[in-house]
Amino acid sequence: MSRLRLSNDPKEHKQLVRDFWKIVEDIVIREYNEIKNMSMRDSFYHVALQLGKIRGKEISELQYKYFWEQKTYDYYTQDKWSNWEKKYNIIRPQTKNYTVMIEQGKRKVLPEDINEVYSRARGFIYVEKEGKASDLLELSRFGWIILGAQGQSQRLLREILKLDSENKPILVFHDADRAGQLIKDVFIDGFQPHLFRFFSKGLYLSGRIGSKCKSCTF
């Protein structure tokens, strides 16, 4: 899951992780009436808000930081919610389980075989929201494939990066918020051996101009 260690001692780390997820589970069940009508991403933020109220008290600063990691987000949205659905007979927050793809001016659902798409793309433009993908539709007429992942976990990005044998350009447009940071972290985590080929440009949470990311993130 997350690479952040809560303790250098393996046993203590595992125990701290278990204790932390028990607190998260208690929050989810307590706040379920609010969470059930949210998107999955918004439910994550809602839980984070509750955790922020007890940071430095019931949870450590390190545990709070651990919650914001991309792999923790994936674990929360996929593994943990699957467990909670079975355990408590509840329904997970709204999740759109498809990715919008715009190619040559036409909107499609991204096929399971990404190899097929990769082979004919000039490059990829990834955006957080479906609406933004539509705004960039004209660029698709010049060979770019526009992807709108609608707030899902960022595994799609990893799949594209694995296929990137031809060094095709990948542009990523994200907000200067926590969700945008998660997306940027995916590239940093998945493209470490090739960071010299990529750069980042834009404002980040601190308000500074960013640099040294995996792709052209704006």
Short mmCIF file of N, CA and C in Angstrom, two decimals, residues 85-202:
data_model
loop_
_atom_site.label_atom_id
_atom_site.label_comp_id
_atom_site.label_asym_id
_atom_site.label_seq_id
_atom_site.Cartn_x
_atom_site.Cartn_y
_atom_site.Cartn_z
N GLU A 85 -18.62 -2.61 2.69
CA GLU A 85 -19.91 -2.96 2.08
C GLU A 85 -20.39 -4.32 2.58
N LYS A 86 -19.48 -5.26 2.65
CA LYS A 86 -19.83 -6.62 3.09
C LYS A 86 -20.07 -6.66 4.60
N LYS A 87 -19.23 -5.98 5.33
CA LYS A 87 -19.28 -6.04 6.79
C LYS A 87 -20.52 -5.34 7.35
N TYR A 88 -20.88 -4.19 6.78
CA TYR A 88 -21.96 -3.38 7.34
C TYR A 88 -23.20 -3.32 6.44
N ASN A 89 -23.16 -3.99 5.30
CA ASN A 89 -24.28 -3.98 4.36
C ASN A 89 -24.63 -2.56 3.94
N ILE A 90 -23.61 -1.80 3.58
CA ILE A 90 -23.79 -0.42 3.14
C ILE A 90 -23.35 -0.32 1.68
N ILE A 91 -23.67 0.81 1.06
CA ILE A 91 -23.34 1.03 -0.34
C ILE A 91 -22.26 2.09 -0.43
N ARG A 92 -21.28 1.82 -1.23
CA ARG A 92 -20.16 2.77 -1.37
C ARG A 92 -20.61 4.07 -2.03
N PRO A 93 -19.87 5.15 -1.81
CA PRO A 93 -20.20 6.42 -2.47
C PRO A 93 -20.19 6.27 -3.99
N GLN A 94 -20.77 7.25 -4.65
CA GLN A 94 -20.91 7.18 -6.10
C GLN A 94 -19.55 7.12 -6.77
N THR A 95 -19.43 6.18 -7.69
CA THR A 95 -18.19 6.01 -8.44
C THR A 95 -18.51 5.83 -9.90
N LYS A 96 -17.92 6.62 -10.75
CA LYS A 96 -18.05 6.42 -12.19
C LYS A 96 -16.93 5.48 -12.62
N ASN A 97 -17.30 4.30 -13.10
CA ASN A 97 -16.31 3.26 -13.35
C ASN A 97 -15.82 3.23 -14.79
N TYR A 98 -15.85 4.36 -15.46
CA TYR A 98 -15.34 4.40 -16.81
C TYR A 98 -14.54 5.69 -17.01
N THR A 99 -13.72 5.70 -18.04
CA THR A 99 -12.94 6.87 -18.39
C THR A 99 -13.38 7.37 -19.75
N VAL A 100 -13.67 8.65 -19.83
CA VAL A 100 -14.05 9.26 -21.11
C VAL A 100 -12.80 9.46 -21.95
N MET A 101 -12.88 9.08 -23.21
CA MET A 101 -11.79 9.28 -24.15
C MET A 101 -12.32 10.07 -25.33
N ILE A 102 -11.58 11.09 -25.74
CA ILE A 102 -11.96 11.85 -26.93
C ILE A 102 -10.86 11.67 -27.96
N GLU A 103 -11.24 11.14 -29.11
CA GLU A 103 -10.29 10.88 -30.19
C GLU A 103 -10.90 11.35 -31.50
N GLN A 104 -10.14 12.17 -32.24
CA GLN A 104 -10.61 12.69 -33.53
C GLN A 104 -12.00 13.34 -33.40
N GLY A 105 -12.18 14.07 -32.31
CA GLY A 105 -13.43 14.80 -32.12
C GLY A 105 -14.60 13.98 -31.62
N LYS A 106 -14.40 12.70 -31.37
CA LYS A 106 -15.49 11.84 -30.94
C LYS A 106 -15.28 11.35 -29.51
N ARG A 107 -16.36 11.38 -28.72
CA ARG A 107 -16.32 10.91 -27.33
C ARG A 107 -16.57 9.40 -27.31
N LYS A 108 -15.75 8.70 -26.55
CA LYS A 108 -15.88 7.25 -26.42
C LYS A 108 -15.59 6.87 -24.98
N VAL A 109 -15.84 5.61 -24.67
CA VAL A 109 -15.39 5.06 -23.39
C VAL A 109 -14.06 4.35 -23.65
N LEU A 110 -13.07 4.64 -22.85
CA LEU A 110 -11.75 4.04 -23.04
C LEU A 110 -11.87 2.52 -23.00
N PRO A 111 -11.40 1.82 -24.04
CA PRO A 111 -11.48 0.35 -24.06
C PRO A 111 -10.52 -0.26 -23.05
N GLU A 112 -10.77 -1.52 -22.71
CA GLU A 112 -9.91 -2.20 -21.75
C GLU A 112 -8.50 -2.39 -22.30
N ASP A 113 -8.38 -2.58 -23.61
CA ASP A 113 -7.07 -2.77 -24.22
C ASP A 113 -6.45 -1.41 -24.52
N ILE A 114 -5.67 -0.91 -23.57
CA ILE A 114 -5.06 0.40 -23.74
C ILE A 114 -3.97 0.37 -24.80
N ASN A 115 -3.39 -0.82 -25.06
CA ASN A 115 -2.36 -0.95 -26.09
C ASN A 115 -2.88 -0.44 -27.43
N GLU A 116 -4.12 -0.77 -27.73
CA GLU A 116 -4.74 -0.38 -29.00
C GLU A 116 -4.79 1.13 -29.12
N VAL A 117 -5.15 1.80 -28.03
CA VAL A 117 -5.25 3.26 -28.03
C VAL A 117 -3.86 3.88 -28.13
N TYR A 118 -2.92 3.34 -27.38
CA TYR A 118 -1.57 3.90 -27.32
C TYR A 118 -0.92 3.92 -28.70
N SER A 119 -1.12 2.87 -29.46
CA SER A 119 -0.42 2.72 -30.74
C SER A 119 -0.79 3.80 -31.74
N ARG A 120 -1.97 4.36 -31.64
CA ARG A 120 -2.40 5.34 -32.64
C ARG A 120 -2.43 6.78 -32.10
N ALA A 121 -1.96 6.98 -30.89
CA ALA A 121 -2.00 8.32 -30.29
C ALA A 121 -0.72 9.10 -30.58
N ARG A 122 -0.89 10.36 -30.89
CA ARG A 122 0.26 11.27 -30.98
C ARG A 122 0.80 11.53 -29.57
N GLY A 123 -0.12 11.62 -28.65
CA GLY A 123 0.21 11.86 -27.26
C GLY A 123 -1.08 11.87 -26.46
N PHE A 124 -0.96 12.01 -25.14
CA PHE A 124 -2.12 11.97 -24.26
C PHE A 124 -2.24 13.27 -23.47
N ILE A 125 -3.47 13.70 -23.29
CA ILE A 125 -3.77 14.82 -22.39
C ILE A 125 -4.74 14.30 -21.35
N TYR A 126 -4.30 14.28 -20.12
CA TYR A 126 -5.10 13.74 -19.01
C TYR A 126 -5.65 14.90 -18.19
N VAL A 127 -6.96 14.86 -17.92
CA VAL A 127 -7.58 15.88 -17.09
C VAL A 127 -8.37 15.20 -15.98
N GLU A 128 -8.57 15.93 -14.89
CA GLU A 128 -9.27 15.37 -13.74
C GLU A 128 -10.75 15.13 -13.99
N LYS A 129 -11.37 16.04 -14.74
CA LYS A 129 -12.83 16.03 -14.83
C LYS A 129 -13.28 15.88 -16.28
N GLU A 130 -14.40 15.19 -16.46
CA GLU A 130 -14.94 14.94 -17.78
C GLU A 130 -15.22 16.23 -18.54
N GLY A 131 -15.72 17.25 -17.85
CA GLY A 131 -16.05 18.52 -18.50
C GLY A 131 -14.83 19.18 -19.13
N LYS A 132 -13.70 19.08 -18.45
CA LYS A 132 -12.46 19.66 -18.97
C LYS A 132 -12.00 18.92 -20.22
N ALA A 133 -12.26 17.61 -20.27
CA ALA A 133 -11.90 16.84 -21.45
C ALA A 133 -12.65 17.37 -22.66
N SER A 134 -13.91 17.68 -22.49
CA SER A 134 -14.72 18.22 -23.59
C SER A 134 -14.20 19.58 -24.05
N ASP A 135 -13.69 20.39 -23.12
CA ASP A 135 -13.17 21.70 -23.47
C ASP A 135 -11.97 21.61 -24.41
N LEU A 136 -11.25 20.48 -24.36
CA LEU A 136 -10.04 20.31 -25.16
C LEU A 136 -10.28 19.49 -26.42
N LEU A 137 -11.55 19.28 -26.75
CA LEU A 137 -11.93 18.40 -27.85
C LEU A 137 -11.19 18.71 -29.15
N GLU A 138 -11.01 19.98 -29.49
CA GLU A 138 -10.40 20.35 -30.78
C GLU A 138 -8.98 19.79 -30.91
N LEU A 139 -8.26 19.67 -29.80
CA LEU A 139 -6.90 19.14 -29.88
C LEU A 139 -6.89 17.69 -30.32
N SER A 140 -7.99 16.98 -30.09
CA SER A 140 -8.04 15.57 -30.47
C SER A 140 -8.02 15.39 -31.99
N ARG A 141 -8.34 16.43 -32.72
CA ARG A 141 -8.33 16.35 -34.19
C ARG A 141 -6.91 16.37 -34.74
N PHE A 142 -5.94 16.64 -33.88
CA PHE A 142 -4.54 16.66 -34.30
C PHE A 142 -3.77 15.47 -33.75
N GLY A 143 -4.48 14.42 -33.39
CA GLY A 143 -3.83 13.18 -32.97
C GLY A 143 -3.71 12.98 -31.47
N TRP A 144 -4.05 14.01 -30.69
CA TRP A 144 -4.00 13.87 -29.24
C TRP A 144 -5.23 13.09 -28.76
N ILE A 145 -5.02 12.24 -27.78
CA ILE A 145 -6.15 11.56 -27.15
C ILE A 145 -6.38 12.20 -25.79
N ILE A 146 -7.59 12.70 -25.59
CA ILE A 146 -7.95 13.39 -24.35
C ILE A 146 -8.61 12.38 -23.41
N LEU A 147 -8.16 12.33 -22.18
CA LEU A 147 -8.69 11.39 -21.19
C LEU A 147 -9.26 12.14 -20.00
N GLY A 148 -10.49 11.84 -19.64
CA GLY A 148 -11.10 12.42 -18.44
C GLY A 148 -11.48 11.29 -17.50
N ALA A 149 -10.72 11.15 -16.40
CA ALA A 149 -10.89 9.97 -15.53
C ALA A 149 -11.91 10.18 -14.42
N GLN A 150 -12.48 11.36 -14.32
CA GLN A 150 -13.64 11.59 -13.46
C GLN A 150 -13.43 11.25 -11.99
N GLY A 151 -12.24 11.58 -11.50
CA GLY A 151 -12.00 11.42 -10.07
C GLY A 151 -11.73 10.01 -9.61
N GLN A 152 -11.46 9.10 -10.51
CA GLN A 152 -11.15 7.74 -10.12
C GLN A 152 -9.73 7.68 -9.56
N SER A 153 -9.34 6.50 -9.10
CA SER A 153 -7.95 6.31 -8.71
C SER A 153 -7.13 6.43 -10.00
N GLN A 154 -5.84 6.69 -9.86
CA GLN A 154 -5.04 7.03 -11.02
C GLN A 154 -4.32 5.84 -11.64
N ARG A 155 -4.87 4.64 -11.54
CA ARG A 155 -4.24 3.47 -12.14
C ARG A 155 -4.15 3.58 -13.64
N LEU A 156 -5.09 4.30 -14.25
CA LEU A 156 -5.05 4.50 -15.70
C LEU A 156 -3.72 5.13 -16.09
N LEU A 157 -3.28 6.12 -15.33
CA LEU A 157 -2.02 6.78 -15.64
C LEU A 157 -0.87 5.80 -15.60
N ARG A 158 -0.89 4.93 -14.62
CA ARG A 158 0.19 3.94 -14.51
C ARG A 158 0.22 3.02 -15.72
N GLU A 159 -0.95 2.64 -16.19
CA GLU A 159 -1.01 1.75 -17.36
C GLU A 159 -0.41 2.44 -18.58
N ILE A 160 -0.71 3.70 -18.76
CA ILE A 160 -0.17 4.43 -19.90
C ILE A 160 1.35 4.55 -19.77
N LEU A 161 1.81 4.83 -18.57
CA LEU A 161 3.24 4.99 -18.36
C LEU A 161 4.00 3.69 -18.65
N LYS A 162 3.40 2.56 -18.32
CA LYS A 162 4.03 1.26 -18.58
C LYS A 162 4.21 1.03 -20.08
N LEU A 163 3.31 1.59 -20.88
CA LEU A 163 3.34 1.40 -22.32
C LEU A 163 4.23 2.43 -23.03
N ASP A 164 4.79 3.36 -22.28
CA ASP A 164 5.43 4.51 -22.89
C ASP A 164 6.82 4.20 -23.43
N SER A 165 6.92 3.21 -24.29
CA SER A 165 8.21 2.83 -24.88
C SER A 165 8.66 3.80 -25.96
N GLU A 166 7.73 4.56 -26.53
CA GLU A 166 8.04 5.48 -27.62
C GLU A 166 8.20 6.92 -27.13
N ASN A 167 8.18 7.10 -25.83
CA ASN A 167 8.34 8.44 -25.25
C ASN A 167 7.32 9.44 -25.79
N LYS A 168 6.09 9.02 -25.93
CA LYS A 168 5.05 9.92 -26.39
C LYS A 168 4.75 10.96 -25.31
N PRO A 169 4.47 12.19 -25.71
CA PRO A 169 4.18 13.23 -24.70
C PRO A 169 2.90 12.93 -23.94
N ILE A 170 2.94 13.16 -22.65
CA ILE A 170 1.78 12.99 -21.78
C ILE A 170 1.62 14.28 -20.99
N LEU A 171 0.56 15.00 -21.27
CA LEU A 171 0.28 16.26 -20.57
C LEU A 171 -0.80 16.01 -19.54
N VAL A 172 -0.56 16.51 -18.35
CA VAL A 172 -1.52 16.30 -17.26
C VAL A 172 -1.94 17.65 -16.70
N PHE A 173 -3.24 17.93 -16.78
CA PHE A 173 -3.79 19.17 -16.23
C PHE A 173 -4.51 18.84 -14.93
N HIS A 174 -4.07 19.45 -13.84
CA HIS A 174 -4.72 19.18 -12.55
C HIS A 174 -4.82 20.45 -11.73
N ASP A 175 -5.70 20.42 -10.76
CA ASP A 175 -5.90 21.57 -9.88
C ASP A 175 -4.79 21.65 -8.84
N ALA A 176 -4.61 22.82 -8.30
CA ALA A 176 -3.63 23.02 -7.22
C ALA A 176 -4.30 22.73 -5.88
N ASP A 177 -4.78 21.49 -5.73
CA ASP A 177 -5.41 21.09 -4.47
C ASP A 177 -4.91 19.69 -4.12
N ARG A 178 -5.49 19.09 -3.10
CA ARG A 178 -5.04 17.77 -2.66
C ARG A 178 -5.20 16.71 -3.76
N ALA A 179 -6.32 16.77 -4.47
CA ALA A 179 -6.55 15.79 -5.54
C ALA A 179 -5.49 15.94 -6.62
N GLY A 180 -5.17 17.18 -6.96
CA GLY A 180 -4.13 17.41 -7.96
C GLY A 180 -2.78 16.90 -7.48
N GLN A 181 -2.52 17.06 -6.20
CA GLN A 181 -1.27 16.55 -5.64
C GLN A 181 -1.21 15.03 -5.75
N LEU A 182 -2.33 14.35 -5.54
CA LEU A 182 -2.37 12.90 -5.69
C LEU A 182 -2.00 12.50 -7.11
N ILE A 183 -2.54 13.20 -8.07
CA ILE A 183 -2.25 12.88 -9.47
C ILE A 183 -0.77 13.10 -9.76
N LYS A 184 -0.22 14.21 -9.32
CA LYS A 184 1.21 14.47 -9.53
C LYS A 184 2.07 13.40 -8.88
N ASP A 185 1.67 12.95 -7.70
CA ASP A 185 2.43 11.93 -6.99
C ASP A 185 2.46 10.61 -7.76
N VAL A 186 1.40 10.33 -8.51
CA VAL A 186 1.38 9.11 -9.31
C VAL A 186 2.53 9.11 -10.30
N PHE A 187 2.75 10.24 -10.93
CA PHE A 187 3.82 10.33 -11.91
C PHE A 187 5.19 10.22 -11.23
N ILE A 188 5.34 10.92 -10.12
CA ILE A 188 6.62 10.87 -9.41
C ILE A 188 6.92 9.45 -8.96
N ASP A 189 5.91 8.73 -8.51
CA ASP A 189 6.09 7.37 -8.02
C ASP A 189 6.34 6.40 -9.17
N GLY A 190 5.66 6.60 -10.30
CA GLY A 190 5.73 5.63 -11.38
C GLY A 190 6.80 5.87 -12.42
N PHE A 191 7.44 7.05 -12.38
CA PHE A 191 8.37 7.39 -13.45
C PHE A 191 9.76 7.78 -12.92
N GLN A 192 10.10 7.33 -11.74
CA GLN A 192 11.36 7.73 -11.12
C GLN A 192 12.57 7.54 -12.03
N PRO A 193 12.70 6.42 -12.76
CA PRO A 193 13.90 6.21 -13.57
C PRO A 193 14.03 7.19 -14.73
N HIS A 194 12.94 7.91 -15.06
CA HIS A 194 12.95 8.74 -16.26
C HIS A 194 12.60 10.19 -15.98
N LEU A 195 12.80 10.63 -14.77
CA LEU A 195 12.39 11.99 -14.41
C LEU A 195 13.09 13.05 -15.23
N PHE A 196 14.27 12.73 -15.75
CA PHE A 196 15.01 13.72 -16.51
C PHE A 196 14.27 14.09 -17.81
N ARG A 197 13.32 13.28 -18.23
CA ARG A 197 12.60 13.55 -19.48
C ARG A 197 11.35 14.40 -19.27
N PHE A 198 11.02 14.73 -18.04
CA PHE A 198 9.74 15.37 -17.78
C PHE A 198 9.90 16.60 -16.92
N PHE A 199 8.91 17.45 -17.00
CA PHE A 199 8.93 18.64 -16.16
C PHE A 199 7.51 19.02 -15.77
N SER A 200 7.43 19.81 -14.74
CA SER A 200 6.13 20.28 -14.25
C SER A 200 6.15 21.79 -14.23
N LYS A 201 5.02 22.39 -14.57
CA LYS A 201 4.95 23.84 -14.59
C LYS A 201 3.60 24.28 -14.07
N GLY A 202 3.57 25.15 -13.11
CA GLY A 202 2.30 25.63 -12.60
C GLY A 202 2.35 25.95 -11.12
#
